[in-house]
PDB file of C-alpha atoms in Angstrom:
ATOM      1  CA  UNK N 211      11.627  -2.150  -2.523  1.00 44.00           C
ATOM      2  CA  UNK N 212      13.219  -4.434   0.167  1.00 44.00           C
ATOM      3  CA  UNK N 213      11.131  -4.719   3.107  1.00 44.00           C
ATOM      4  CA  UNK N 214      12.383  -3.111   6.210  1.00 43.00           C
ATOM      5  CA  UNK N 215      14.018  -5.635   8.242  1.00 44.00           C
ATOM      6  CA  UNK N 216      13.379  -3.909  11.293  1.00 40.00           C
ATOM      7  CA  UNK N 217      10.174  -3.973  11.896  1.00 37.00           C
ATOM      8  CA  UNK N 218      10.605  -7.725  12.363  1.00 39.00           C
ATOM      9  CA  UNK N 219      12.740  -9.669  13.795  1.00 40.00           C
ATOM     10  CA  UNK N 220      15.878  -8.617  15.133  1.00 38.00           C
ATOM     11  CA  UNK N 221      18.148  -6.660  13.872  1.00 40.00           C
ATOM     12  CA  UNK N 222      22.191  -6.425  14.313  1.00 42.00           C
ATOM     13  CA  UNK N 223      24.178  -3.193  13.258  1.00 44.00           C
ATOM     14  CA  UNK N 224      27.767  -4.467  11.737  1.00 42.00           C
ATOM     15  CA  UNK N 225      29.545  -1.694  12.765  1.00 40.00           C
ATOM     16  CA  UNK N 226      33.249  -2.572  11.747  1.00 39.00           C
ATOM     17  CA  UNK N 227      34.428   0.257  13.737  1.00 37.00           C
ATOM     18  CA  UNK N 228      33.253  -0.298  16.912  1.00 39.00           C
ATOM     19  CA  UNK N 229      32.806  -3.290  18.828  1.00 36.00           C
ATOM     20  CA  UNK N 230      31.035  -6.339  17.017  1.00 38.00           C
ATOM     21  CA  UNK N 231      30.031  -8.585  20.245  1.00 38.00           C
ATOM     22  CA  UNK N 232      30.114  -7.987  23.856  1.00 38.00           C
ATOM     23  CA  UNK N 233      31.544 -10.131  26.360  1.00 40.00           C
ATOM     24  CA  UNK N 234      28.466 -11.097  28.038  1.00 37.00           C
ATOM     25  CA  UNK N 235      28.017 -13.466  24.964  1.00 38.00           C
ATOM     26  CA  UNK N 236      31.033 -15.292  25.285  1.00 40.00           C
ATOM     27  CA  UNK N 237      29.872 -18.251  27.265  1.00 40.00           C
ATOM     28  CA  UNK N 238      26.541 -18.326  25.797  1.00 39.00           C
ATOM     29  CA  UNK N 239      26.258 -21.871  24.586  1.00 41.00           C
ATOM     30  CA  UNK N 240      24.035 -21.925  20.686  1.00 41.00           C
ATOM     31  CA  UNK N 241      20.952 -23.555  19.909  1.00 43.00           C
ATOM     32  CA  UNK N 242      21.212 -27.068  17.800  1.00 42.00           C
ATOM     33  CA  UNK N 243      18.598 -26.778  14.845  1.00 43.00           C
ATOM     34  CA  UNK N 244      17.414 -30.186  16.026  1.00 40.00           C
ATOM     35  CA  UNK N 245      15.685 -29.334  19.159  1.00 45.00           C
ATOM     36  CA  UNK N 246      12.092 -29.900  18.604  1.00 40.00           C
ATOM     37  CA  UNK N 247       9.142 -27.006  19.357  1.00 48.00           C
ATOM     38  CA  UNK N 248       8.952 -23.062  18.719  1.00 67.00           C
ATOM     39  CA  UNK N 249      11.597 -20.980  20.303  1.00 75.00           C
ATOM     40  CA  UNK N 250      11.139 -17.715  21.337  1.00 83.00           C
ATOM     41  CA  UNK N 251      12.391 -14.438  20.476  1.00 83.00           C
ATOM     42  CA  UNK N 252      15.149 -13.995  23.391  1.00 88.00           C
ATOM     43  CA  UNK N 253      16.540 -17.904  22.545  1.00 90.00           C
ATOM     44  CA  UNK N 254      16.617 -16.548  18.718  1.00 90.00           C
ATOM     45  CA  UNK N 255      18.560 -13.388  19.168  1.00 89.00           C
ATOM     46  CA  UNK N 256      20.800 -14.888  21.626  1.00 90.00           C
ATOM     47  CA  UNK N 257      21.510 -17.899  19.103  1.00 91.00           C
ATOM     48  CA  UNK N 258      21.910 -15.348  16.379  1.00 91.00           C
ATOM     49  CA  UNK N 259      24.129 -13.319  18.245  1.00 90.00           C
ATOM     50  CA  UNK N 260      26.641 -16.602  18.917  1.00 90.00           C
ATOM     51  CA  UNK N 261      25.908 -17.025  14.856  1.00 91.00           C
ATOM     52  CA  UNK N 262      27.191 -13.469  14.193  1.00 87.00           C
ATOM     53  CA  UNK N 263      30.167 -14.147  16.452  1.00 88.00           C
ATOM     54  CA  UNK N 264      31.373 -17.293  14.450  1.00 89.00           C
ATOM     55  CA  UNK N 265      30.702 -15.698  10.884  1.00 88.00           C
ATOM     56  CA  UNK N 266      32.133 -12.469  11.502  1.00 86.00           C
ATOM     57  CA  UNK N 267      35.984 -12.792  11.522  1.00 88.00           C
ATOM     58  CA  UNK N 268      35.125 -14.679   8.246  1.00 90.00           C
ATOM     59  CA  UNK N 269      33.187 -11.784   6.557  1.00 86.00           C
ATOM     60  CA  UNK N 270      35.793  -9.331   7.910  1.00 86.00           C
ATOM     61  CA  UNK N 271      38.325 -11.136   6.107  1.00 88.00           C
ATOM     62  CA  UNK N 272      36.903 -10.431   2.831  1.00 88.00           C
ATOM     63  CA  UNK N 273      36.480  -7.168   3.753  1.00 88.00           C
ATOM     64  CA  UNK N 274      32.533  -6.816   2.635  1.00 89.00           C
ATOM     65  CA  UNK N 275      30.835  -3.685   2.848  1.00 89.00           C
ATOM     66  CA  UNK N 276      28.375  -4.988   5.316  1.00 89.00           C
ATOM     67  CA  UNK N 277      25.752  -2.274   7.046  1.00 87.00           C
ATOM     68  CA  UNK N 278      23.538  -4.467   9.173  1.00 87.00           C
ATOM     69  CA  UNK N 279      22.613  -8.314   9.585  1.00 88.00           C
ATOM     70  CA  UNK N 280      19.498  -9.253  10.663  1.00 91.00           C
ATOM     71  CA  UNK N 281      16.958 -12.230  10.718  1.00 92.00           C
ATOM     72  CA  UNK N 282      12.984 -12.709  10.396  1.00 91.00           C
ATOM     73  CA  UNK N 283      11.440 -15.393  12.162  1.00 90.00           C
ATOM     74  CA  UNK N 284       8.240 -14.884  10.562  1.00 89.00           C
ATOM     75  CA  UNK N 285       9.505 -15.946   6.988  1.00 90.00           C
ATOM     76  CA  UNK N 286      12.664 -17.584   8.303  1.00 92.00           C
ATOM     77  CA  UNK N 287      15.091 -15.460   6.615  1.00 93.00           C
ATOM     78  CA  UNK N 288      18.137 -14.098   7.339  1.00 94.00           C
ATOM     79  CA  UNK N 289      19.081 -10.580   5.914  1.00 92.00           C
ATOM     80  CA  UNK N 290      22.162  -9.029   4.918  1.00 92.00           C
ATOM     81  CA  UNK N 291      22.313  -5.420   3.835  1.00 91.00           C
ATOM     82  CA  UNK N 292      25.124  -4.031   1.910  1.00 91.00           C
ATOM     83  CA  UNK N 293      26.193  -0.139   1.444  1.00 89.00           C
ATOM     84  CA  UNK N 294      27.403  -0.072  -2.265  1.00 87.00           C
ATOM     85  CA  UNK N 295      25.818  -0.454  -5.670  1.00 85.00           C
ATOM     86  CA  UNK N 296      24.115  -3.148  -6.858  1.00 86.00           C
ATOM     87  CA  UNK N 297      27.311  -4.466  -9.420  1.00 86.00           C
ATOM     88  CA  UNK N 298      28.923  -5.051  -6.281  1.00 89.00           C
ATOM     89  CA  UNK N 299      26.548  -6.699  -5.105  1.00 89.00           C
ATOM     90  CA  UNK N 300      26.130  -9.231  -7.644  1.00 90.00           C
ATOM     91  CA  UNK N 301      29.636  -9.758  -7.121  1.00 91.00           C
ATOM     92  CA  UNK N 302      29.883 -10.616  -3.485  1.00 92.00           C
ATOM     93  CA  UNK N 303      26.311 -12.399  -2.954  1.00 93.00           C
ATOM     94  CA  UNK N 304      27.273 -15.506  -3.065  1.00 94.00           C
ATOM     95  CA  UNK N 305      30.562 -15.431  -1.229  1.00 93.00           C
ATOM     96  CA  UNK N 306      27.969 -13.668   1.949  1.00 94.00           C
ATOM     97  CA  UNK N 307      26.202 -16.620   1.066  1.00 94.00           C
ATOM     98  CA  UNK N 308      28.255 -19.236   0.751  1.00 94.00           C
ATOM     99  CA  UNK N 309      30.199 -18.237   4.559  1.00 93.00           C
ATOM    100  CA  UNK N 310      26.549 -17.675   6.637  1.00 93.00           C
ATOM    101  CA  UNK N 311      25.200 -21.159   4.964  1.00 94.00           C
ATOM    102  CA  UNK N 312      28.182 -23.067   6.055  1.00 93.00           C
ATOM    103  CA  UNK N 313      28.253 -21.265   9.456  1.00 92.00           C
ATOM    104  CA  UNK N 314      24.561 -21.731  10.258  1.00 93.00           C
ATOM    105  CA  UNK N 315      24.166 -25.704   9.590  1.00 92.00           C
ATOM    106  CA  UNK N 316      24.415 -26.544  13.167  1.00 89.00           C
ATOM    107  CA  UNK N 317      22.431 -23.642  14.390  1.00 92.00           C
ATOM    108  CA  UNK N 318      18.971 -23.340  15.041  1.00 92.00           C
ATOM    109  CA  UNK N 319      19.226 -20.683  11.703  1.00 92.00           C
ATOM    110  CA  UNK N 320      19.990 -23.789   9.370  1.00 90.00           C
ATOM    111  CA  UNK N 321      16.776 -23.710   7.581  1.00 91.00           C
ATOM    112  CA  UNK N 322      16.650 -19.656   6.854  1.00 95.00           C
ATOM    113  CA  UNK N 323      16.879 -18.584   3.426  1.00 94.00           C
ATOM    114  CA  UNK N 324      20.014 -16.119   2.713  1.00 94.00           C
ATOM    115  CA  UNK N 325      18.953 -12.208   1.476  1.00 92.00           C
ATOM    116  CA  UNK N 326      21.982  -9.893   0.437  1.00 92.00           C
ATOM    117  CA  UNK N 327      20.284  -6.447  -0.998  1.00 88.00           C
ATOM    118  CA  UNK N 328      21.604  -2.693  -1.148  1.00 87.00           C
ATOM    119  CA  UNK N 329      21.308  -0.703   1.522  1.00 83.00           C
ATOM    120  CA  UNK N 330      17.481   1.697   1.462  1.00 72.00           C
ATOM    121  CA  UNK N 331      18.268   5.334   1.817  1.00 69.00           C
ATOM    122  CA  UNK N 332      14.750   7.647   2.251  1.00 68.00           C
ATOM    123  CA  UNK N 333      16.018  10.815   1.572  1.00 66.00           C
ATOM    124  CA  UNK N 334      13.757  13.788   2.696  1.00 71.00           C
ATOM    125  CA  UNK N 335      11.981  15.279  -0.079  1.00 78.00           C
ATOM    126  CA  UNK N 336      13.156  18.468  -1.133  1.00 83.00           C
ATOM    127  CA  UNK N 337      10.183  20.121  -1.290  1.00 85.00           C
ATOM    128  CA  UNK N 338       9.202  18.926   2.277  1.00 85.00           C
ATOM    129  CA  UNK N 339      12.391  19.774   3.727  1.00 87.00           C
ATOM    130  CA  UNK N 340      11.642  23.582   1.947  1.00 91.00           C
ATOM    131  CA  UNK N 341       8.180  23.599   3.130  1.00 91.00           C
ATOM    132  CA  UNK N 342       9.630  23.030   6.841  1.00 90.00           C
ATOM    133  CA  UNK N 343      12.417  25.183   6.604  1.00 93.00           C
ATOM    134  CA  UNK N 344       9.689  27.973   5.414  1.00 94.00           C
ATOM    135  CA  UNK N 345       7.468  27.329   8.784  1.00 94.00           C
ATOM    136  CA  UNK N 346      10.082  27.592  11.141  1.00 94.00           C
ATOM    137  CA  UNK N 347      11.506  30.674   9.823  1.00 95.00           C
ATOM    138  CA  UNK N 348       7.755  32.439   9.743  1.00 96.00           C
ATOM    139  CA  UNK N 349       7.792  31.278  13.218  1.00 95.00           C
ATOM    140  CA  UNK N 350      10.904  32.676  14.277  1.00 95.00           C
ATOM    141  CA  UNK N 351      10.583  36.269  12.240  1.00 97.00           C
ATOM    142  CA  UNK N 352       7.655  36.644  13.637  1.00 96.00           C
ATOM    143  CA  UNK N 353       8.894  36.326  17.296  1.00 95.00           C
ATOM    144  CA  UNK N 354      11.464  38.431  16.910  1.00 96.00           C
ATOM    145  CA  UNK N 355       9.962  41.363  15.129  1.00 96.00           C
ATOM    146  CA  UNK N 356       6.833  40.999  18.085  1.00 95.00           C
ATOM    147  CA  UNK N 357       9.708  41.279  20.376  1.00 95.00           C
ATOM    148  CA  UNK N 358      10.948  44.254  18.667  1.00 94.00           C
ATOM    149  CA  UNK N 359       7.860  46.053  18.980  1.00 94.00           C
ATOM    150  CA  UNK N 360       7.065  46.186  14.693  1.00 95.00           C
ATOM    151  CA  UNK N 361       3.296  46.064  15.592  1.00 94.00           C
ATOM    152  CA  UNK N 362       1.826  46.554  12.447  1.00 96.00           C
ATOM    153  CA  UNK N 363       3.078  43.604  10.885  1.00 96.00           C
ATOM    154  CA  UNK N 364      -0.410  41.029  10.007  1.00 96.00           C
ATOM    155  CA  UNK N 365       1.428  38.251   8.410  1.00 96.00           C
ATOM    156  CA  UNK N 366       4.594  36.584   6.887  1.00 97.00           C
ATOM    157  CA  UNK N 367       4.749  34.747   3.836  1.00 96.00           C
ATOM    158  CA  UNK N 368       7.673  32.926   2.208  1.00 96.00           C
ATOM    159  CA  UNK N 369       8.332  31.045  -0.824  1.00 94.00           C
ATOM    160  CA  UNK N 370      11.003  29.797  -2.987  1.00 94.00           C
ATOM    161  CA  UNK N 371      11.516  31.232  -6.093  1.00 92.00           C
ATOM    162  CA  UNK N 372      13.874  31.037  -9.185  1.00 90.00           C
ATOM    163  CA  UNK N 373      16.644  30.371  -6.795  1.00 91.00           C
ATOM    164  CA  UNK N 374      15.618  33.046  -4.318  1.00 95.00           C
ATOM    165  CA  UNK N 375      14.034  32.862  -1.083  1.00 95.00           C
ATOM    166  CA  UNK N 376      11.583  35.255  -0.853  1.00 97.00           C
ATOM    167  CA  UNK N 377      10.129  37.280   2.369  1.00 97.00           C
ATOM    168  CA  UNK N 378       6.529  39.065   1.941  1.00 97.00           C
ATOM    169  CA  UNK N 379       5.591  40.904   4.544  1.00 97.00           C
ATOM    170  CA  UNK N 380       2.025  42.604   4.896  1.00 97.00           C
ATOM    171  CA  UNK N 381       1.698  45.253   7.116  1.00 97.00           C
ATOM    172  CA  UNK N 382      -1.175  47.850   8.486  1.00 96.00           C
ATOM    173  CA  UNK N 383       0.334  50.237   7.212  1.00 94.00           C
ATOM    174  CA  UNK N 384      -1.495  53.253   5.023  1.00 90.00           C
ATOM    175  CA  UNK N 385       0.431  55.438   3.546  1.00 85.00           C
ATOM    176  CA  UNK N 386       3.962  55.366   1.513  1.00 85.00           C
ATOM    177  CA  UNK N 387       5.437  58.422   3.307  1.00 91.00           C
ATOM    178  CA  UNK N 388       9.441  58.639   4.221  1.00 93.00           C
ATOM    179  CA  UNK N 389       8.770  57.556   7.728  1.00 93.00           C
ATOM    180  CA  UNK N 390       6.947  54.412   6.569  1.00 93.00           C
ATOM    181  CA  UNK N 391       9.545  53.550   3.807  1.00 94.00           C
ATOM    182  CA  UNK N 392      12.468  54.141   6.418  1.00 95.00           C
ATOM    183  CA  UNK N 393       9.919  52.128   8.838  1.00 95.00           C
ATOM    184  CA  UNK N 394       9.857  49.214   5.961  1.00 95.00           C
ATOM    185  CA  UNK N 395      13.906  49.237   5.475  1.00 96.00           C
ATOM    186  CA  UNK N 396      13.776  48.700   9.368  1.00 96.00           C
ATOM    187  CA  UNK N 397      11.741  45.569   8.936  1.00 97.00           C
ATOM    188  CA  UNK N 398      13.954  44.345   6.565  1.00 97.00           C
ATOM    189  CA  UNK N 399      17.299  44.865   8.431  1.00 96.00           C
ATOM    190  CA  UNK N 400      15.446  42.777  11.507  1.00 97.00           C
ATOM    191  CA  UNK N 401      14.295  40.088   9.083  1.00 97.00           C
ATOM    192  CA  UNK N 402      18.149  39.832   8.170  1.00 96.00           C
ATOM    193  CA  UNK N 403      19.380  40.008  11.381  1.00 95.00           C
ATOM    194  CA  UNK N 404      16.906  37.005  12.633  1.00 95.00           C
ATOM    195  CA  UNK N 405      17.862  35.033   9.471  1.00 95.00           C
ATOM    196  CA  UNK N 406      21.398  35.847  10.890  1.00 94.00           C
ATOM    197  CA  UNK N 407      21.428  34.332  13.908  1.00 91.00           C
ATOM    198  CA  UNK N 408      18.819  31.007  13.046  1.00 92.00           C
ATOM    199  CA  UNK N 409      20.099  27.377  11.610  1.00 90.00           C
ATOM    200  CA  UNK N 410      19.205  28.406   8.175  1.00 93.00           C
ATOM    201  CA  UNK N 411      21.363  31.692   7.900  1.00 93.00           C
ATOM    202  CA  UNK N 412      23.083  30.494   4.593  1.00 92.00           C
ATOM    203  CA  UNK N 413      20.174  31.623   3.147  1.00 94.00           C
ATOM    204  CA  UNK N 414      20.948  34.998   3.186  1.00 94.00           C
ATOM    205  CA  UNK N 415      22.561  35.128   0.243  1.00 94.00           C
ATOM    206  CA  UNK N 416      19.663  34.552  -1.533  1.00 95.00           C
ATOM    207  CA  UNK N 417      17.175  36.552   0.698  1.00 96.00           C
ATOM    208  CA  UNK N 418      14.932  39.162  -0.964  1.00 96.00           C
ATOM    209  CA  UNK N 419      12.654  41.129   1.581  1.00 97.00           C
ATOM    210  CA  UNK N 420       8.925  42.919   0.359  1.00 97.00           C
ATOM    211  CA  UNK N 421       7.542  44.822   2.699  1.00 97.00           C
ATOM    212  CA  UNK N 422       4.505  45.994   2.010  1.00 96.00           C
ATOM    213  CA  UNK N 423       1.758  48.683   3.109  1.00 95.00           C
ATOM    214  CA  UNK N 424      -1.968  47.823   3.811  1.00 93.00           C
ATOM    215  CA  UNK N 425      -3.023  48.357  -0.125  1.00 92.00           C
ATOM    216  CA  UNK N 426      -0.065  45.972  -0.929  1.00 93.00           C
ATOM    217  CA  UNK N 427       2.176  48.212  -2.195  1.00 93.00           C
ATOM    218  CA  UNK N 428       5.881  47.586  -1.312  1.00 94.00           C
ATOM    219  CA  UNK N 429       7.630  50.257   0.928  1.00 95.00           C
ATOM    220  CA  UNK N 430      11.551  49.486   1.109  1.00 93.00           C
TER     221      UNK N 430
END
């Protein structure tokens, strides 16, 4: 994988709907590649800012699916990262090339090596994002029932499973009488009405609720 260019360096969004440079820039003067000794990071992104300004009506011509450009100092590279598949890719690489080389000769970038890659997505994991989703929702049912007085809940436990999300509640209570079953239905109407009104209330169409008694033995 790519390295991320953003720990290092500096890094400039190409956002082809918004503004590319701002006007502050346009009397900044740029940086001959001659001048002798190690410039800082301030005289680098300002240089590569005046770069960006002179090679972008070029790369908008072509119309390139450009996401962010970007340079390392520490490896003297300059990095261009591309939102499309790899094929295309292949196919525009050297044109990406070809403009930023010719654009950077007088330029203090003149030496930096050229990097076009795909763009790096991290999507969340699934399971994480499940796992998150299950802790906030504990959270939340348990507030709410507390704050409907359902004392004799002791804890909340939910899970995914074969496509369902499933609610087990444990309770104190002892005895499977009609009061406690009507008691259990209860919990479960609050459980729905909480998942109602939280981020995650598409899930109730795949809610199941157990409510259980103290011996485990489910009373809705």
């Amino acid at each position: 994988m790519k390295k991320n260019i953003a720990s290092v360096g500096f890094i400039f969004c190409l956002l082809f709907s918004g503004i590319w440079l701002h006007d502050a820039y346009r009397n900044t003067k740029i940086a001959f590649a001659m001048e002798p000794g190690t410039h800082s990071e301030k005289v680098l992104n300002d240089n590569f800012q005046v770069l960006m300004k002179k090679i972008h009506p070029k790369l908008m011509e072509q119309n390139f699916k450009i996401v962010t450009l970007g340079f390392d100092s520490q490896v003297k590279e300059i990095n261009i990262q591309v939102n499309s598949n790899q094929q295309y890719i292949n196919k525009i690489e050297n044109s990406i090339k070809k403009i930023i080389h010719e654009s950077s000769q007088q330029t203090l970038f003149k030496n930096y090596s050229i990097d076009v890659y795909k763009q790096v997505i991290d999507y969340p994991d699934a399971e994480e994002l499940a796992l998150e989703r299950n802790d906030e929702l504990t959270t939340k049912f348990q507030e709410d029932l507390k704050a409907k007085e359902f004392t004799e809940i002791e804890s909340i436990r939910i899970r995914d499973k074969d496509k369902k999300l499933l609610v087990e509640i444990n309770t104190s209570i002892q005895k499977t009488t009609l009061f406690n079953i009507n008691r259990g239905k209860e919990i479960q109407l609050e459980i729905k009405k909480s998942l109602t009104n939280s981020f995650y209330k598409d899930e109730l169409k795949r809610i199941e609720v157990f409510v259980y008694n103290n011996n485990h033995v489910k009373i809705n």
